[in-house]
PDB file of C-alpha atoms and ligand atoms in Angstrom:
ATOM      1  CA  UNK F   1      -7.322 -79.318  54.536  1.00  0.00           C
ATOM      2  CA  UNK F   2      -6.629 -77.262  57.649  1.00  0.00           C
ATOM      3  CA  UNK F   3      -6.502 -73.482  57.426  1.00  0.00           C
ATOM      4  CA  UNK F   4      -5.598 -70.961  60.115  1.00  0.00           C
ATOM      5  CA  UNK F   5      -7.885 -67.932  60.483  1.00  0.00           C
ATOM      6  CA  UNK F   6      -5.155 -65.387  61.225  1.00  0.00           C
ATOM      7  CA  UNK F   7      -7.198 -63.207  63.572  1.00  0.00           C
ATOM      8  CA  UNK F   8      -8.381 -63.184  67.162  1.00  0.00           C
ATOM      9  CA  UNK F   9     -11.609 -61.369  66.225  1.00  0.00           C
ATOM     10  CA  UNK F  10     -14.475 -63.848  66.890  1.00  0.00           C
ATOM     11  CA  UNK F  11     -16.764 -62.195  64.332  1.00  0.00           C
ATOM     12  CA  UNK F  12     -14.161 -62.557  61.596  1.00  0.00           C
ATOM     13  CA  UNK F  13     -13.441 -66.176  62.583  1.00  0.00           C
ATOM     14  CA  UNK F  14     -17.154 -66.994  62.311  1.00  0.00           C
ATOM     15  CA  UNK F  15     -17.423 -65.284  58.926  1.00  0.00           C
ATOM     16  CA  UNK F  16     -14.315 -66.999  57.517  1.00  0.00           C
ATOM     17  CA  UNK F  17     -15.558 -70.401  58.755  1.00  0.00           C
ATOM     18  CA  UNK F  18     -19.032 -69.875  57.274  1.00  0.00           C
ATOM     19  CA  UNK F  19     -17.779 -68.742  53.885  1.00  0.00           C
ATOM     20  CA  UNK F  20     -15.198 -71.509  53.528  1.00  0.00           C
ATOM     21  CA  UNK F  21     -17.531 -74.213  54.810  1.00  0.00           C
ATOM     22  CA  UNK F  22     -18.491 -76.772  52.201  1.00  0.00           C
ATOM     23  CA  UNK F  23     -14.989 -76.749  50.705  1.00  0.00           C
ATOM     24  CA  UNK F  24     -13.742 -79.505  52.979  1.00  0.00           C
ATOM     25  CA  UNK F  25     -11.677 -76.949  54.907  1.00  0.00           C
ATOM     26  CA  UNK F  26     -11.460 -77.038  58.662  1.00  0.00           C
ATOM     27  CA  UNK F  27     -10.719 -73.602  60.072  1.00  0.00           C
ATOM     28  CA  UNK F  28      -8.491 -73.457  63.146  1.00  0.00           C
ATOM     29  CA  UNK F  29      -7.806 -70.426  65.326  1.00  0.00           C
ATOM     30  CA  UNK F  30      -4.626 -69.029  66.914  1.00  0.00           C
ATOM     31  CA  UNK F  31      -6.262 -69.723  70.285  1.00  0.00           C
ATOM     32  CA  UNK F  32      -6.659 -73.435  69.466  1.00  0.00           C
ATOM     33  CA  UNK F  33      -2.969 -73.598  68.501  1.00  0.00           C
ATOM     34  CA  UNK F  34      -1.949 -71.571  71.558  1.00  0.00           C
ATOM     35  CA  UNK F  35      -0.284 -69.162  69.161  1.00  0.00           C
ATOM     36  CA  UNK F  36       0.258 -65.434  69.636  1.00  0.00           C
ATOM     37  CA  UNK F  37       1.992 -63.193  67.143  1.00  0.00           C
ATOM     38  CA  UNK F  38       2.556 -59.460  66.904  1.00  0.00           C
ATOM     39  CA  UNK F  39       2.739 -58.635  63.210  1.00  0.00           C
ATOM     40  CA  UNK F  40       3.955 -55.204  62.109  1.00  0.00           C
ATOM     41  CA  UNK F  41       1.480 -53.995  59.495  1.00  0.00           C
ATOM     42  CA  UNK F  42       3.778 -51.630  57.607  1.00  0.00           C
ATOM     43  CA  UNK F  43       2.371 -52.074  54.110  1.00  0.00           C
ATOM     44  CA  UNK F  44       0.999 -49.082  52.201  1.00  0.00           C
ATOM     45  CA  UNK F  45      -2.035 -50.909  50.791  1.00  0.00           C
ATOM     46  CA  UNK F  46      -4.714 -53.229  52.209  1.00  0.00           C
ATOM     47  CA  UNK F  47      -3.426 -56.028  49.964  1.00  0.00           C
ATOM     48  CA  UNK F  48       0.160 -55.634  51.213  1.00  0.00           C
ATOM     49  CA  UNK F  49      -0.938 -55.702  54.850  1.00  0.00           C
ATOM     50  CA  UNK F  50      -3.220 -58.709  54.355  1.00  0.00           C
ATOM     51  CA  UNK F  51      -0.376 -60.603  52.653  1.00  0.00           C
ATOM     52  CA  UNK F  52       2.116 -59.626  55.403  1.00  0.00           C
ATOM     53  CA  UNK F  53      -0.271 -60.946  58.084  1.00  0.00           C
ATOM     54  CA  UNK F  54      -1.181 -64.150  56.230  1.00  0.00           C
ATOM     55  CA  UNK F  55       2.499 -64.995  55.513  1.00  0.00           C
ATOM     56  CA  UNK F  56       3.608 -64.332  59.095  1.00  0.00           C
ATOM     57  CA  UNK F  57       0.850 -66.464  60.617  1.00  0.00           C
ATOM     58  CA  UNK F  58       1.298 -69.255  58.077  1.00  0.00           C
ATOM     59  CA  UNK F  59       5.038 -69.377  58.801  1.00  0.00           C
ATOM     60  CA  UNK F  60       4.450 -69.419  62.563  1.00  0.00           C
ATOM     61  CA  UNK F  61       1.771 -72.137  62.400  1.00  0.00           C
ATOM     62  CA  UNK F  62       3.246 -74.269  59.611  1.00  0.00           C
ATOM     63  CA  UNK F  63      -0.077 -74.356  57.765  1.00  0.00           C
ATOM     64  CA  UNK F  64      -1.951 -72.186  55.243  1.00  0.00           C
ATOM     65  CA  UNK F  65      -3.417 -69.025  56.795  1.00  0.00           C
ATOM     66  CA  UNK F  66      -6.089 -66.497  55.824  1.00  0.00           C
ATOM     67  CA  UNK F  67      -5.842 -62.856  56.912  1.00  0.00           C
ATOM     68  CA  UNK F  68      -7.687 -59.693  55.984  1.00  0.00           C
ATOM     69  CA  UNK F  69      -7.014 -55.994  56.155  1.00  0.00           C
ATOM     70  CA  UNK F  70      -9.640 -53.347  55.740  1.00  0.00           C
ATOM     71  CA  UNK F  71     -10.468 -49.699  56.171  1.00  0.00           C
ATOM     72  CA  UNK F  72     -12.501 -46.705  55.100  1.00  0.00           C
ATOM     73  CA  UNK F  73     -11.552 -44.571  52.075  1.00  0.00           C
ATOM     74  CA  UNK F  74     -13.240 -41.155  51.814  1.00  0.00           C
ATOM     75  CA  UNK F  75     -13.162 -39.312  48.471  1.00  0.00           C
ATOM     76  CA  UNK F  76     -13.164 -35.777  49.923  1.00  0.00           C
ATOM     77  CA  UNK F  77     -10.130 -36.783  52.038  1.00  0.00           C
ATOM     78  CA  UNK F  78      -8.206 -38.234  49.070  1.00  0.00           C
ATOM     79  CA  UNK F  79      -8.789 -41.784  50.272  1.00  0.00           C
ATOM     80  CA  UNK F  80      -7.980 -41.244  53.942  1.00  0.00           C
ATOM     81  CA  UNK F  81      -8.093 -42.735  56.544  1.00  0.00           C
ATOM     82  CA  UNK F  82      -7.348 -45.808  54.352  1.00  0.00           C
ATOM     83  CA  UNK F  83      -4.831 -48.246  55.852  1.00  0.00           C
ATOM     84  CA  UNK F  84      -4.648 -46.007  58.930  1.00  0.00           C
ATOM     85  CA  UNK F  85      -8.400 -46.333  59.675  1.00  0.00           C
ATOM     86  CA  UNK F  86      -7.989 -48.004  63.075  1.00  0.00           C
ATOM     87  CA  UNK F  87      -5.484 -45.385  64.305  1.00  0.00           C
ATOM     88  CA  UNK F  88      -6.931 -42.356  62.491  1.00  0.00           C
ATOM     89  CA  UNK F  89      -7.231 -40.144  65.602  1.00  0.00           C
ATOM     90  CA  UNK F  90      -3.801 -41.105  67.009  1.00  0.00           C
ATOM     91  CA  UNK F  91      -2.200 -43.677  69.299  1.00  0.00           C
ATOM     92  CA  UNK F  92      -5.109 -43.552  71.792  1.00  0.00           C
ATOM     93  CA  UNK F  93      -7.705 -43.899  69.047  1.00  0.00           C
ATOM     94  CA  UNK F  94     -11.163 -45.243  69.840  1.00  0.00           C
ATOM     95  CA  UNK F  95     -14.093 -45.743  67.464  1.00  0.00           C
ATOM     96  CA  UNK F  96     -15.779 -42.641  68.950  1.00  0.00           C
ATOM     97  CA  UNK F  97     -12.657 -40.467  68.523  1.00  0.00           C
ATOM     98  CA  UNK F  98     -12.125 -41.692  64.959  1.00  0.00           C
ATOM     99  CA  UNK F  99     -15.736 -40.885  64.045  1.00  0.00           C
ATOM    100  CA  UNK F 100     -15.519 -37.445  65.685  1.00  0.00           C
ATOM    101  CA  UNK F 101     -12.371 -36.608  63.696  1.00  0.00           C
ATOM    102  CA  UNK F 102     -13.892 -37.870  60.459  1.00  0.00           C
ATOM    103  CA  UNK F 103     -17.068 -35.784  60.916  1.00  0.00           C
ATOM    104  CA  UNK F 104     -14.992 -32.702  61.764  1.00  0.00           C
ATOM    105  CA  UNK F 105     -12.827 -33.067  58.639  1.00  0.00           C
ATOM    106  CA  UNK F 106     -15.949 -33.504  56.497  1.00  0.00           C
ATOM    107  CA  UNK F 107     -17.909 -30.657  58.151  1.00  0.00           C
ATOM    108  CA  UNK F 108     -17.868 -28.337  55.135  1.00  0.00           C
ATOM    109  CA  UNK F 109     -17.420 -30.948  52.413  1.00  0.00           C
ATOM    110  CA  UNK F 110     -20.366 -31.431  50.048  1.00  0.00           C
ATOM    111  CA  UNK F 111     -18.979 -34.695  48.629  1.00  0.00           C
ATOM    112  CA  UNK F 112     -19.694 -37.408  51.228  1.00  0.00           C
ATOM    113  CA  UNK F 113     -18.940 -40.465  49.080  1.00  0.00           C
ATOM    114  CA  UNK F 114     -16.802 -43.188  50.642  1.00  0.00           C
ATOM    115  CA  UNK F 115     -16.115 -46.900  50.501  1.00  0.00           C
ATOM    116  CA  UNK F 116     -15.008 -49.666  52.797  1.00  0.00           C
ATOM    117  CA  UNK F 117     -12.275 -51.774  51.222  1.00  0.00           C
ATOM    118  CA  UNK F 118     -11.144 -55.206  52.362  1.00  0.00           C
ATOM    119  CA  UNK F 119      -8.267 -57.327  51.068  1.00  0.00           C
ATOM    120  CA  UNK F 120      -8.254 -61.023  51.959  1.00  0.00           C
ATOM    121  CA  UNK F 121      -5.053 -63.035  51.574  1.00  0.00           C
ATOM    122  CA  UNK F 122      -4.365 -66.741  51.790  1.00  0.00           C
ATOM    123  CA  UNK F 123      -0.712 -67.698  52.297  1.00  0.00           C
ATOM    124  CA  UNK F 124       0.573 -71.216  51.740  1.00  0.00           C
ATOM    125  CA  UNK F 125       3.466 -72.632  53.768  1.00  0.00           C
ATOM    126  CA  UNK F 126       5.703 -71.928  50.729  1.00  0.00           C
ATOM    127  CA  UNK F 127       5.091 -68.178  51.140  1.00  0.00           C
ATOM    128  CA  UNK F 128       2.959 -68.070  47.991  1.00  0.00           C
ATOM    129  CA  UNK F 129      -0.112 -65.817  48.408  1.00  0.00           C
ATOM    130  CA  UNK F 130      -3.495 -65.475  46.693  1.00  0.00           C
ATOM    131  CA  UNK F 131      -5.403 -62.220  47.155  1.00  0.00           C
ATOM    132  CA  UNK F 132      -8.932 -60.907  46.588  1.00  0.00           C
ATOM    133  CA  UNK F 133     -10.468 -57.496  47.281  1.00  0.00           C
ATOM    134  CA  UNK F 134     -14.011 -56.434  48.162  1.00  0.00           C
ATOM    135  CA  UNK F 135     -15.506 -52.937  48.114  1.00  0.00           C
ATOM    136  CA  UNK F 136     -18.637 -51.529  49.782  1.00  0.00           C
ATOM    137  CA  UNK F 137     -19.742 -48.180  48.302  1.00  0.00           C
ATOM    138  CA  UNK F 138     -21.623 -45.710  50.470  1.00  0.00           C
ATOM    139  CA  UNK F 139     -21.574 -42.279  52.050  1.00  0.00           C
ATOM    140  CA  UNK F 140     -20.720 -40.583  55.328  1.00  0.00           C
ATOM    141  CA  UNK F 141     -23.668 -39.006  57.160  1.00  0.00           C
ATOM    142  CA  UNK F 142     -23.422 -36.010  59.526  1.00  0.00           C
ATOM    143  CA  UNK F 143     -24.581 -37.649  62.787  1.00  0.00           C
ATOM    144  CA  UNK F 144     -23.985 -41.248  63.960  1.00  0.00           C
ATOM    145  CA  UNK F 145     -27.024 -43.544  63.701  1.00  0.00           C
ATOM    146  CA  UNK F 146     -27.553 -47.032  65.178  1.00  0.00           C
ATOM    147  CA  UNK F 147     -25.866 -49.112  67.849  1.00  0.00           C
ATOM    148  CA  UNK F 148     -24.685 -52.257  66.047  1.00  0.00           C
ATOM    149  CA  UNK F 149     -21.392 -53.105  64.397  1.00  0.00           C
ATOM    150  CA  UNK F 150     -18.053 -51.459  65.131  1.00  0.00           C
ATOM    151  CA  UNK F 151     -15.630 -48.862  63.815  1.00  0.00           C
ATOM    152  CA  UNK F 152     -17.186 -46.364  61.406  1.00  0.00           C
ATOM    153  CA  UNK F 153     -20.470 -48.323  61.032  1.00  0.00           C
ATOM    154  CA  UNK F 154     -22.700 -45.629  62.673  1.00  0.00           C
ATOM    155  CA  UNK F 155     -21.731 -42.990  60.062  1.00  0.00           C
ATOM    156  CA  UNK F 156     -21.507 -45.191  56.948  1.00  0.00           C
ATOM    157  CA  UNK F 157     -24.772 -45.141  54.983  1.00  0.00           C
ATOM    158  CA  UNK F 158     -25.804 -47.859  52.563  1.00  0.00           C
ATOM    159  CA  UNK F 159     -27.445 -45.747  49.800  1.00  0.00           C
ATOM    160  CA  UNK F 160     -29.799 -48.536  48.664  1.00  0.00           C
ATOM    161  CA  UNK F 161     -31.178 -49.379  52.105  1.00  0.00           C
ATOM    162  CA  UNK F 162     -30.839 -45.797  53.413  1.00  0.00           C
ATOM    163  CA  UNK F 163     -29.535 -47.262  56.672  1.00  0.00           C
ATOM    164  CA  UNK F 164     -26.151 -47.127  58.344  1.00  0.00           C
ATOM    165  CA  UNK F 165     -24.232 -50.352  58.932  1.00  0.00           C
ATOM    166  CA  UNK F 166     -24.891 -49.851  62.652  1.00  0.00           C
ATOM    167  CA  UNK F 167     -28.641 -50.008  61.889  1.00  0.00           C
ATOM    168  CA  UNK F 168     -28.331 -53.429  60.222  1.00  0.00           C
ATOM    169  CA  UNK F 169     -28.381 -56.861  61.813  1.00  0.00           C
ATOM    170  CA  UNK F 170     -25.032 -58.693  61.658  1.00  0.00           C
ATOM    171  CA  UNK F 171     -26.549 -61.027  59.016  1.00  0.00           C
ATOM    172  CA  UNK F 172     -27.614 -58.091  56.821  1.00  0.00           C
ATOM    173  CA  UNK F 173     -24.217 -56.458  57.070  1.00  0.00           C
ATOM    174  CA  UNK F 174     -22.276 -59.686  56.505  1.00  0.00           C
ATOM    175  CA  UNK F 175     -24.310 -60.489  53.390  1.00  0.00           C
ATOM    176  CA  UNK F 176     -23.173 -57.326  51.594  1.00  0.00           C
ATOM    177  CA  UNK F 177     -19.961 -56.206  53.294  1.00  0.00           C
ATOM    178  CA  UNK F 178     -16.555 -55.531  51.755  1.00  0.00           C
ATOM    179  CA  UNK F 179     -15.199 -58.406  53.907  1.00  0.00           C
ATOM    180  CA  UNK F 180     -17.825 -60.795  52.561  1.00  0.00           C
ATOM    181  CA  UNK F 181     -16.999 -59.860  48.954  1.00  0.00           C
ATOM    182  CA  UNK F 182     -13.246 -60.261  49.535  1.00  0.00           C
ATOM    183  CA  UNK F 183     -13.685 -63.665  51.224  1.00  0.00           C
ATOM    184  CA  UNK F 184     -16.086 -64.836  48.490  1.00  0.00           C
ATOM    185  CA  UNK F 185     -13.467 -63.827  45.902  1.00  0.00           C
ATOM    186  CA  UNK F 186     -10.789 -65.705  47.807  1.00  0.00           C
ATOM    187  CA  UNK F 187     -13.015 -68.776  47.956  1.00  0.00           C
ATOM    188  CA  UNK F 188     -13.473 -68.660  44.149  1.00  0.00           C
ATOM    189  CA  UNK F 189      -9.710 -68.347  43.603  1.00  0.00           C
ATOM    190  CA  UNK F 190      -9.087 -71.205  45.991  1.00  0.00           C
ATOM    191  CA  UNK F 191     -11.507 -73.485  44.142  1.00  0.00           C
ATOM    192  CA  UNK F 192     -10.007 -72.456  40.764  1.00  0.00           C
ATOM    193  CA  UNK F 193      -6.455 -73.016  42.033  1.00  0.00           C
ATOM    194  CA  UNK F 194      -7.112 -76.755  42.000  1.00  0.00           C
ATOM    195  CA  UNK F 195      -5.536 -77.109  45.432  1.00  0.00           C
ATOM    196  CA  UNK F 196      -8.826 -78.319  46.861  1.00  0.00           C
ATOM    197  CA  UNK F 197     -10.889 -81.365  46.117  1.00  0.00           C
ATOM    198  CA  UNK F 198     -13.922 -79.287  45.067  1.00  0.00           C
TER     199      UNK F 198
HETATM  200  P1  IMP D   1      -9.181 -54.273  60.430  1.00  0.00           P
HETATM  201  O1  IMP D   1      -8.764 -54.598  59.049  1.00  0.00           O
HETATM  202  O2  IMP D   1     -10.233 -55.202  60.935  1.00  0.00           O
HETATM  203  O3  IMP D   1      -8.026 -54.092  61.367  1.00  0.00           O
HETATM  204  O4  IMP D   1      -9.931 -52.879  60.374  1.00  0.00           O
HETATM  205  C1  IMP D   1      -9.236 -51.656  60.309  1.00  0.00           C
HETATM  206  C2  IMP D   1     -10.144 -50.532  60.705  1.00  0.00           C
HETATM  207  O5  IMP D   1     -10.956 -50.154  59.596  1.00  0.00           O
HETATM  208  C3  IMP D   1     -11.113 -50.852  61.841  1.00  0.00           C
HETATM  209  O6  IMP D   1     -10.519 -50.640  63.087  1.00  0.00           O
HETATM  210  C4  IMP D   1     -12.236 -49.871  61.559  1.00  0.00           C
HETATM  211  O7  IMP D   1     -11.896 -48.611  62.058  1.00  0.00           O
HETATM  212  C5  IMP D   1     -12.259 -49.808  60.042  1.00  0.00           C
HETATM  213  N1  IMP D   1     -13.188 -50.804  59.481  1.00  0.00           N
HETATM  214  C6  IMP D   1     -12.874 -51.886  58.718  1.00  0.00           C
HETATM  215  N2  IMP D   1     -13.988 -52.586  58.386  1.00  0.00           N
HETATM  216  C7  IMP D   1     -15.008 -51.945  58.995  1.00  0.00           C
HETATM  217  C8  IMP D   1     -16.418 -52.210  59.039  1.00  0.00           C
HETATM  218  O8  IMP D   1     -16.959 -53.189  58.506  1.00  0.00           O
HETATM  219  N3  IMP D   1     -17.130 -51.312  59.741  1.00  0.00           N
HETATM  220  C9  IMP D   1     -16.606 -50.237  60.373  1.00  0.00           C
HETATM  221  N4  IMP D   1     -15.323 -49.961  60.381  1.00  0.00           N
HETATM  222  C10 IMP D   1     -14.508 -50.810  59.682  1.00  0.00           C
END
């Protein structure tokens, strides 16, 4: 079975390929199909946005497609930035500006608990979608630490390891991340769906 990884992010493509390997699935990329698509992510939840992306790419490519949508939810900010994580600090947002705004808003907040959430969606050519969600619980520290990763990684602390995601190797992060859990869940659903040989 051929499956489109509905993203141009190389890290995500690698992760999707690794997780789905062994299921007899060959993962293809938009680049390999010479396909570009600008999908409007106007859902109000991660699951809605993941499904919107997966359906649009599947329709455009004429094959099943996997997409994900993720973000940071902070308890003291009533779940913000949530689905707006990438654009939290406005239209010219950068990772540094987003982190600066987050730390400013949390300056006098004693509750620093937060979680990364990821929804992974697989859309079939029929428009039918299966969805799984993964959560990574942690906390927001007061000063960025580490140089790895992307996004909010330098301020997101794993409470068990007492390290930020930016202080982990890619392998360490990928083994426990919200994205990993969502993709593992999707893999289980896919196997259970009986639409695969294994
Ligand atoms: P996307 O789903 O990959 O578009 O991610 C949306 C936004 O959420 C990113 O631009 C980041 O700001 C944030 N985000 C999602 N996952 C992570 C992560 O693993 N580390 C840091 N930031 C993340």
